[in-house]
Amino acid sequence: MPDKMPIAVLISGSGTNLQALIDASTDPDFGCRIVGVISDRPGAAGIERAGKAGIRSTVVAWEDHDDRAAFTSAVCDAADELGAHALVLAGFMRILSEEAVVRYPSRIINIHPSLLPKFPGARAVEQALESEDEVTGVTIHFVDELVDNGPIIAQAVVPIEADDDVDTLHGRIQATEHELFPTVISAFGRGDIALVDGAAVWDPPQGVLITS
Ligand code: GRF
C-alpha cells in the first residue's frame, strides 16, 4: 500500500471536526495520516482529543507572536517539524498570511459553516439565521491568500428550520461537517482532488457526496 499523505490538523477550539478525522483515520482506506495537531490556543479541547488518540500536538499561541507574519511562519515551521505535507484547517480561527500558501501550495484545506461565497467570516451561522434564506450549509475549500475564498472542493446543504437558534443550526451544520470533511480529506490524501487552473477537480469525477 502506498504511503498515506501526512497531514497536520489546525484547530482553535472543541475539535469535533478533528475528532471526526481521527475516527475516520482508523479505517485502513483513509487517505491521510494525521501526524500532528497545531492549536493557536493552549486550552483548546481538541488538544486533549489528540492526546487520547496518541497524536502529537503543538501550541503556536497567537499572543506569543508580534504579528500575523511571525505567527504564520511559526505555524508553518511547526507543520514542517511534524513532517506534514498538507494543512487541514478544522475550526482554526486565525487567518494565515500569504507565506502559508507559498510554503504549502494547493495543500491547505479549510472547512466553513456556510455555502460560500455566502457568509464568509466568523459569524456565518448567525448571518444565515438573520437572513431570509431557507438553507445554509458547509463548504470545504482550498485556502488562498484571501479569507474563506479559495476554490471550492465540496459543499453540502443544511436546511434552516423556523425555530432554529444558533446552537441548533450549528449543531445540524456540524453533523454534516463530520460526515463530509473526512470523506473529502481522505480523497485529497489519495490524490483524487487536484487544483487545476484555479479550480478544484475530482478525478475520478465525484457525484453528490452528501444529501440533506
Ligand atoms: C466548525 O463549524 C467549522 O466549520 C468552523 O468552526 C467550527 C469548528 O468546530 N470553522 P470544531 O472545533 O471542529 O468542533
mmCIF file of C-alpha atoms and ligand atoms in Angstrom:
data_model
loop_
_atom_site.group_PDB
_atom_site.id
_atom_site.type_symbol
_atom_site.label_atom_id
_atom_site.label_comp_id
_atom_site.label_asym_id
_atom_site.label_seq_id
_atom_site.Cartn_x
_atom_site.Cartn_y
_atom_site.Cartn_z
ATOM 1 C CA MET A 1 0.000 0.000 0.000
ATOM 2 C CA PRO A 2 1.415 3.452 -0.889
ATOM 3 C CA ASP A 3 2.292 5.807 1.972
ATOM 4 C CA LYS A 4 -0.603 7.858 3.240
ATOM 5 C CA MET A 5 -0.402 11.635 2.936
ATOM 6 C CA PRO A 6 0.894 13.132 6.212
ATOM 7 C CA ILE A 7 -1.350 15.989 7.350
ATOM 8 C CA ALA A 8 -1.296 18.481 10.221
ATOM 9 C CA VAL A 9 -4.722 19.445 11.562
ATOM 10 C CA LEU A 10 -5.015 23.036 12.780
ATOM 11 C CA ILE A 11 -7.573 23.821 15.488
ATOM 12 C CA SER A 12 -8.656 26.570 17.861
ATOM 13 C CA GLY A 13 -11.465 25.050 19.896
ATOM 14 C CA SER A 14 -13.514 21.990 20.691
ATOM 15 C CA GLY A 15 -12.118 19.966 17.814
ATOM 16 C CA THR A 16 -15.178 17.940 16.883
ATOM 17 C CA ASN A 17 -14.073 18.018 13.250
ATOM 18 C CA LEU A 18 -10.623 16.871 14.352
ATOM 19 C CA GLN A 19 -12.354 14.014 16.175
ATOM 20 C CA ALA A 20 -14.251 13.074 13.011
ATOM 21 C CA LEU A 21 -10.918 12.928 11.151
ATOM 22 C CA ILE A 22 -9.280 10.904 13.942
ATOM 23 C CA ASP A 23 -12.178 8.421 13.925
ATOM 24 C CA ALA A 24 -12.142 8.119 10.132
ATOM 25 C CA SER A 25 -8.373 7.652 10.064
ATOM 26 C CA THR A 26 -8.695 4.288 11.820
ATOM 27 C CA ASP A 27 -10.086 2.956 8.533
ATOM 28 C CA PRO A 28 -7.194 1.387 6.593
ATOM 29 C CA ASP A 29 -8.560 3.001 3.422
ATOM 30 C CA PHE A 30 -8.412 6.540 4.838
ATOM 31 C CA GLY A 31 -6.085 8.503 2.554
ATOM 32 C CA CYS A 32 -4.200 10.533 5.167
ATOM 33 C CA ARG A 33 -2.136 10.064 8.282
ATOM 34 C CA ILE A 34 -2.584 12.729 10.977
ATOM 35 C CA VAL A 35 0.997 13.476 12.009
ATOM 36 C CA GLY A 36 0.097 16.223 14.430
ATOM 37 C CA VAL A 37 -2.320 18.836 15.669
ATOM 38 C CA ILE A 38 -1.441 22.523 15.870
ATOM 39 C CA SER A 39 -3.510 24.825 18.075
ATOM 40 C CA ASP A 40 -3.294 28.585 18.443
ATOM 41 C CA ARG A 41 -4.916 28.260 21.888
ATOM 42 C CA PRO A 42 -3.213 26.388 24.755
ATOM 43 C CA GLY A 43 -6.575 25.400 26.299
ATOM 44 C CA ALA A 44 -8.283 24.112 23.157
ATOM 45 C CA ALA A 45 -10.228 20.922 23.918
ATOM 46 C CA GLY A 46 -9.016 19.462 20.653
ATOM 47 C CA ILE A 47 -5.535 19.091 22.163
ATOM 48 C CA GLU A 48 -6.944 16.537 24.604
ATOM 49 C CA ARG A 49 -8.627 14.675 21.752
ATOM 50 C CA ALA A 50 -5.242 14.464 20.009
ATOM 51 C CA GLY A 51 -3.581 13.208 23.176
ATOM 52 C CA LYS A 52 -6.187 10.484 23.667
ATOM 53 C CA ALA A 53 -5.572 9.312 20.117
ATOM 54 C CA GLY A 54 -1.796 9.300 20.615
ATOM 55 C CA ILE A 55 -1.296 12.160 18.184
ATOM 56 C CA ARG A 56 1.352 14.812 18.810
ATOM 57 C CA SER A 57 0.139 18.342 19.399
ATOM 58 C CA THR A 58 1.899 21.683 19.316
ATOM 59 C CA VAL A 59 0.649 25.029 20.556
ATOM 60 C CA VAL A 60 1.598 28.052 18.484
ATOM 61 C CA ALA A 61 -0.017 30.765 20.582
ATOM 62 C CA TRP A 62 -1.174 33.830 18.705
ATOM 63 C CA GLU A 63 -0.185 36.037 21.673
ATOM 64 C CA ASP A 64 3.447 34.889 21.508
ATOM 65 C CA HIS A 65 3.985 36.466 18.107
ATOM 66 C CA ASP A 66 4.421 40.085 17.057
ATOM 67 C CA ASP A 67 2.175 39.949 14.025
ATOM 68 C CA ARG A 68 0.360 37.693 11.560
ATOM 69 C CA ALA A 69 3.510 37.130 9.507
ATOM 70 C CA ALA A 70 5.502 35.880 12.501
ATOM 71 C CA PHE A 71 2.583 33.718 13.641
ATOM 72 C CA THR A 72 2.216 32.200 10.162
ATOM 73 C CA SER A 73 5.938 31.422 9.947
ATOM 74 C CA ALA A 74 5.774 29.667 13.316
ATOM 75 C CA VAL A 75 2.712 27.615 12.273
ATOM 76 C CA CYS A 76 4.421 26.529 9.040
ATOM 77 C CA ASP A 77 7.632 25.710 10.922
ATOM 78 C CA ALA A 78 5.618 23.578 13.362
ATOM 79 C CA ALA A 79 3.913 21.763 10.476
ATOM 80 C CA ASP A 80 7.304 21.179 8.781
ATOM 81 C CA GLU A 81 8.625 19.829 12.055
ATOM 82 C CA LEU A 82 5.739 17.352 12.205
ATOM 83 C CA GLY A 83 6.540 16.217 8.670
ATOM 84 C CA ALA A 84 3.211 17.407 7.291
ATOM 85 C CA HIS A 85 2.639 17.558 3.550
ATOM 86 C CA ALA A 86 -0.656 19.442 3.874
ATOM 87 C CA LEU A 87 -2.511 21.609 6.392
ATOM 88 C CA VAL A 88 -6.126 20.855 7.284
ATOM 89 C CA LEU A 89 -7.895 23.771 8.967
ATOM 90 C CA ALA A 90 -10.559 22.266 11.222
ATOM 91 C CA GLY A 91 -12.108 25.152 13.107
ATOM 92 C CA PHE A 92 -8.862 27.159 13.060
ATOM 93 C CA MET A 93 -9.980 30.693 13.838
ATOM 94 C CA ARG A 94 -6.847 32.584 12.786
ATOM 95 C CA ILE A 95 -6.080 33.996 9.371
ATOM 96 C CA LEU A 96 -2.718 32.938 7.990
ATOM 97 C CA SER A 97 -0.608 35.295 5.899
ATOM 98 C CA GLU A 98 0.426 34.571 2.317
ATOM 99 C CA GLU A 99 3.551 32.715 3.430
ATOM 100 C CA ALA A 100 1.392 29.687 4.273
ATOM 101 C CA VAL A 101 0.071 29.411 0.707
ATOM 102 C CA VAL A 102 3.605 29.809 -0.623
ATOM 103 C CA ARG A 103 5.013 27.100 1.653
ATOM 104 C CA TYR A 104 2.029 24.742 1.245
ATOM 105 C CA PRO A 105 0.851 25.497 -2.309
ATOM 106 C CA SER A 106 -2.517 23.867 -3.131
ATOM 107 C CA ARG A 107 -2.105 21.946 0.094
ATOM 108 C CA ILE A 108 -4.208 23.864 2.626
ATOM 109 C CA ILE A 109 -7.864 22.951 3.062
ATOM 110 C CA ASN A 110 -10.448 24.720 5.228
ATOM 111 C CA ILE A 111 -13.972 23.883 6.378
ATOM 112 C CA HIS A 112 -16.504 26.693 6.711
ATOM 113 C CA PRO A 113 -20.065 26.582 8.101
ATOM 114 C CA SER A 114 -21.939 28.208 5.195
ATOM 115 C CA LEU A 115 -22.449 27.856 1.488
ATOM 116 C CA LEU A 116 -19.596 30.104 0.376
ATOM 117 C CA PRO A 117 -19.434 32.683 -1.110
ATOM 118 C CA LYS A 118 -22.340 33.412 1.241
ATOM 119 C CA PHE A 119 -21.424 34.418 4.796
ATOM 120 C CA PRO A 120 -17.609 34.304 4.951
ATOM 121 C CA GLY A 121 -16.013 35.151 8.291
ATOM 122 C CA ALA A 122 -16.597 34.210 11.902
ATOM 123 C CA ARG A 123 -20.385 34.912 12.067
ATOM 124 C CA ALA A 124 -21.511 32.560 9.302
ATOM 125 C CA VAL A 125 -24.131 30.717 11.349
ATOM 126 C CA GLU A 126 -25.566 33.905 12.893
ATOM 127 C CA GLN A 127 -25.743 35.577 9.482
ATOM 128 C CA ALA A 128 -27.529 32.590 7.961
ATOM 129 C CA LEU A 129 -30.101 32.776 10.767
ATOM 130 C CA GLU A 130 -30.548 36.523 10.291
ATOM 131 C CA SER A 131 -31.070 36.055 6.561
ATOM 132 C CA GLU A 132 -34.300 35.128 4.830
ATOM 133 C CA ASP A 133 -32.620 32.006 3.471
ATOM 134 C CA GLU A 134 -34.236 28.596 3.820
ATOM 135 C CA VAL A 135 -30.933 26.739 3.612
ATOM 136 C CA THR A 136 -27.316 27.175 4.576
ATOM 137 C CA GLY A 137 -24.601 24.539 4.619
ATOM 138 C CA VAL A 138 -20.988 23.517 4.662
ATOM 139 C CA THR A 139 -18.142 24.374 2.317
ATOM 140 C CA ILE A 140 -14.766 22.683 2.081
ATOM 141 C CA HIS A 141 -12.277 24.624 0.011
ATOM 142 C CA PHE A 142 -8.642 25.138 -0.828
ATOM 143 C CA VAL A 143 -7.187 28.117 1.009
ATOM 144 C CA ASP A 144 -5.820 31.024 -0.992
ATOM 145 C CA GLU A 145 -4.492 34.380 0.206
ATOM 146 C CA LEU A 146 -7.995 35.749 0.894
ATOM 147 C CA VAL A 147 -10.354 34.780 3.726
ATOM 148 C CA ASP A 148 -12.875 31.956 3.053
ATOM 149 C CA ASN A 149 -12.298 32.444 -0.629
ATOM 150 C CA GLY A 150 -10.342 29.648 -2.337
ATOM 151 C CA PRO A 151 -11.552 27.067 -4.879
ATOM 152 C CA ILE A 152 -14.492 25.041 -3.580
ATOM 153 C CA ILE A 153 -13.953 21.283 -3.294
ATOM 154 C CA ALA A 154 -17.315 20.210 -1.857
ATOM 155 C CA GLN A 155 -20.493 21.683 -0.413
ATOM 156 C CA ALA A 156 -23.487 20.258 1.411
ATOM 157 C CA VAL A 157 -26.846 21.896 2.054
ATOM 158 C CA VAL A 158 -28.349 22.159 5.545
ATOM 159 C CA PRO A 159 -31.949 23.363 5.993
ATOM 160 C CA ILE A 160 -32.707 26.306 8.297
ATOM 161 C CA GLU A 161 -35.734 25.467 10.444
ATOM 162 C CA ALA A 162 -38.185 28.157 11.634
ATOM 163 C CA ASP A 163 -37.399 27.525 15.296
ATOM 164 C CA ASP A 164 -33.610 27.274 14.917
ATOM 165 C CA ASP A 165 -31.271 29.235 17.158
ATOM 166 C CA VAL A 166 -27.506 29.455 16.670
ATOM 167 C CA ASP A 167 -26.884 26.293 18.671
ATOM 168 C CA THR A 168 -29.439 24.081 16.925
ATOM 169 C CA LEU A 169 -28.453 25.283 13.465
ATOM 170 C CA HIS A 170 -24.724 24.998 14.166
ATOM 171 C CA GLY A 171 -25.316 21.524 15.607
ATOM 172 C CA ARG A 172 -27.011 20.412 12.399
ATOM 173 C CA ILE A 173 -24.248 22.020 10.316
ATOM 174 C CA GLN A 174 -21.608 20.251 12.380
ATOM 175 C CA ALA A 175 -23.281 16.857 11.967
ATOM 176 C CA THR A 176 -22.963 17.415 8.222
ATOM 177 C CA GLU A 177 -19.371 18.620 8.578
ATOM 178 C CA HIS A 178 -18.421 15.458 10.443
ATOM 179 C CA GLU A 179 -19.653 13.373 7.525
ATOM 180 C CA LEU A 180 -18.332 15.461 4.648
ATOM 181 C CA PHE A 181 -14.909 16.501 5.978
ATOM 182 C CA PRO A 182 -13.388 13.021 6.425
ATOM 183 C CA THR A 183 -14.688 11.995 3.008
ATOM 184 C CA VAL A 184 -13.028 14.965 1.332
ATOM 185 C CA ILE A 185 -9.763 14.793 3.299
ATOM 186 C CA SER A 186 -9.422 11.094 2.586
ATOM 187 C CA ALA A 187 -9.999 11.678 -1.122
ATOM 188 C CA PHE A 188 -7.441 14.513 -1.083
ATOM 189 C CA GLY A 189 -4.899 12.212 0.550
ATOM 190 C CA ARG A 190 -5.465 9.583 -2.119
ATOM 191 C CA GLY A 191 -4.758 12.183 -4.799
ATOM 192 C CA ASP A 192 -8.346 12.264 -6.079
ATOM 193 C CA ILE A 193 -8.612 16.061 -5.803
ATOM 194 C CA ALA A 194 -6.323 18.460 -7.612
ATOM 195 C CA LEU A 195 -6.204 22.181 -8.197
ATOM 196 C CA VAL A 196 -6.212 22.742 -11.952
ATOM 197 C CA ASP A 197 -6.246 26.280 -13.394
ATOM 198 C CA GLY A 198 -7.644 27.627 -10.138
ATOM 199 C CA ALA A 199 -10.463 25.079 -9.818
ATOM 200 C CA ALA A 200 -10.757 22.005 -7.620
ATOM 201 C CA VAL A 201 -11.081 18.953 -9.850
ATOM 202 C CA TRP A 202 -12.102 15.463 -8.715
ATOM 203 C CA ASP A 203 -10.547 12.538 -10.537
ATOM 204 C CA PRO A 204 -12.408 10.240 -10.780
ATOM 205 C CA PRO A 205 -15.362 12.654 -11.070
ATOM 206 C CA GLN A 206 -17.465 12.768 -7.936
ATOM 207 C CA GLY A 207 -21.237 12.971 -7.804
ATOM 208 C CA VAL A 208 -23.231 14.195 -4.815
ATOM 209 C CA LEU A 209 -21.227 13.474 -1.669
ATOM 210 C CA ILE A 210 -23.966 14.104 0.818
ATOM 211 C CA THR A 211 -27.659 14.993 0.694
ATOM 212 C CA SER A 212 -29.699 16.666 3.377
HETATM 213 C C1 GRF B 1 -16.887 24.346 12.593
HETATM 214 O O1 GRF B 1 -18.251 24.573 12.493
HETATM 215 C C2 GRF B 1 -16.151 24.903 11.394
HETATM 216 O O2 GRF B 1 -16.892 24.923 10.224
HETATM 217 C C3 GRF B 1 -15.865 26.313 11.830
HETATM 218 O O3 GRF B 1 -15.570 26.224 13.199
HETATM 219 C C4 GRF B 1 -16.260 25.107 13.752
HETATM 220 C C5 GRF B 1 -15.238 24.293 14.491
HETATM 221 O O4 GRF B 1 -15.813 23.296 15.285
HETATM 222 N N1 GRF B 1 -14.784 26.867 11.034
HETATM 223 P P1 GRF B 1 -14.922 22.163 15.938
HETATM 224 O O5 GRF B 1 -13.795 22.822 16.708
HETATM 225 O O6 GRF B 1 -14.419 21.268 14.860
HETATM 226 O O7 GRF B 1 -15.847 21.464 16.873
#
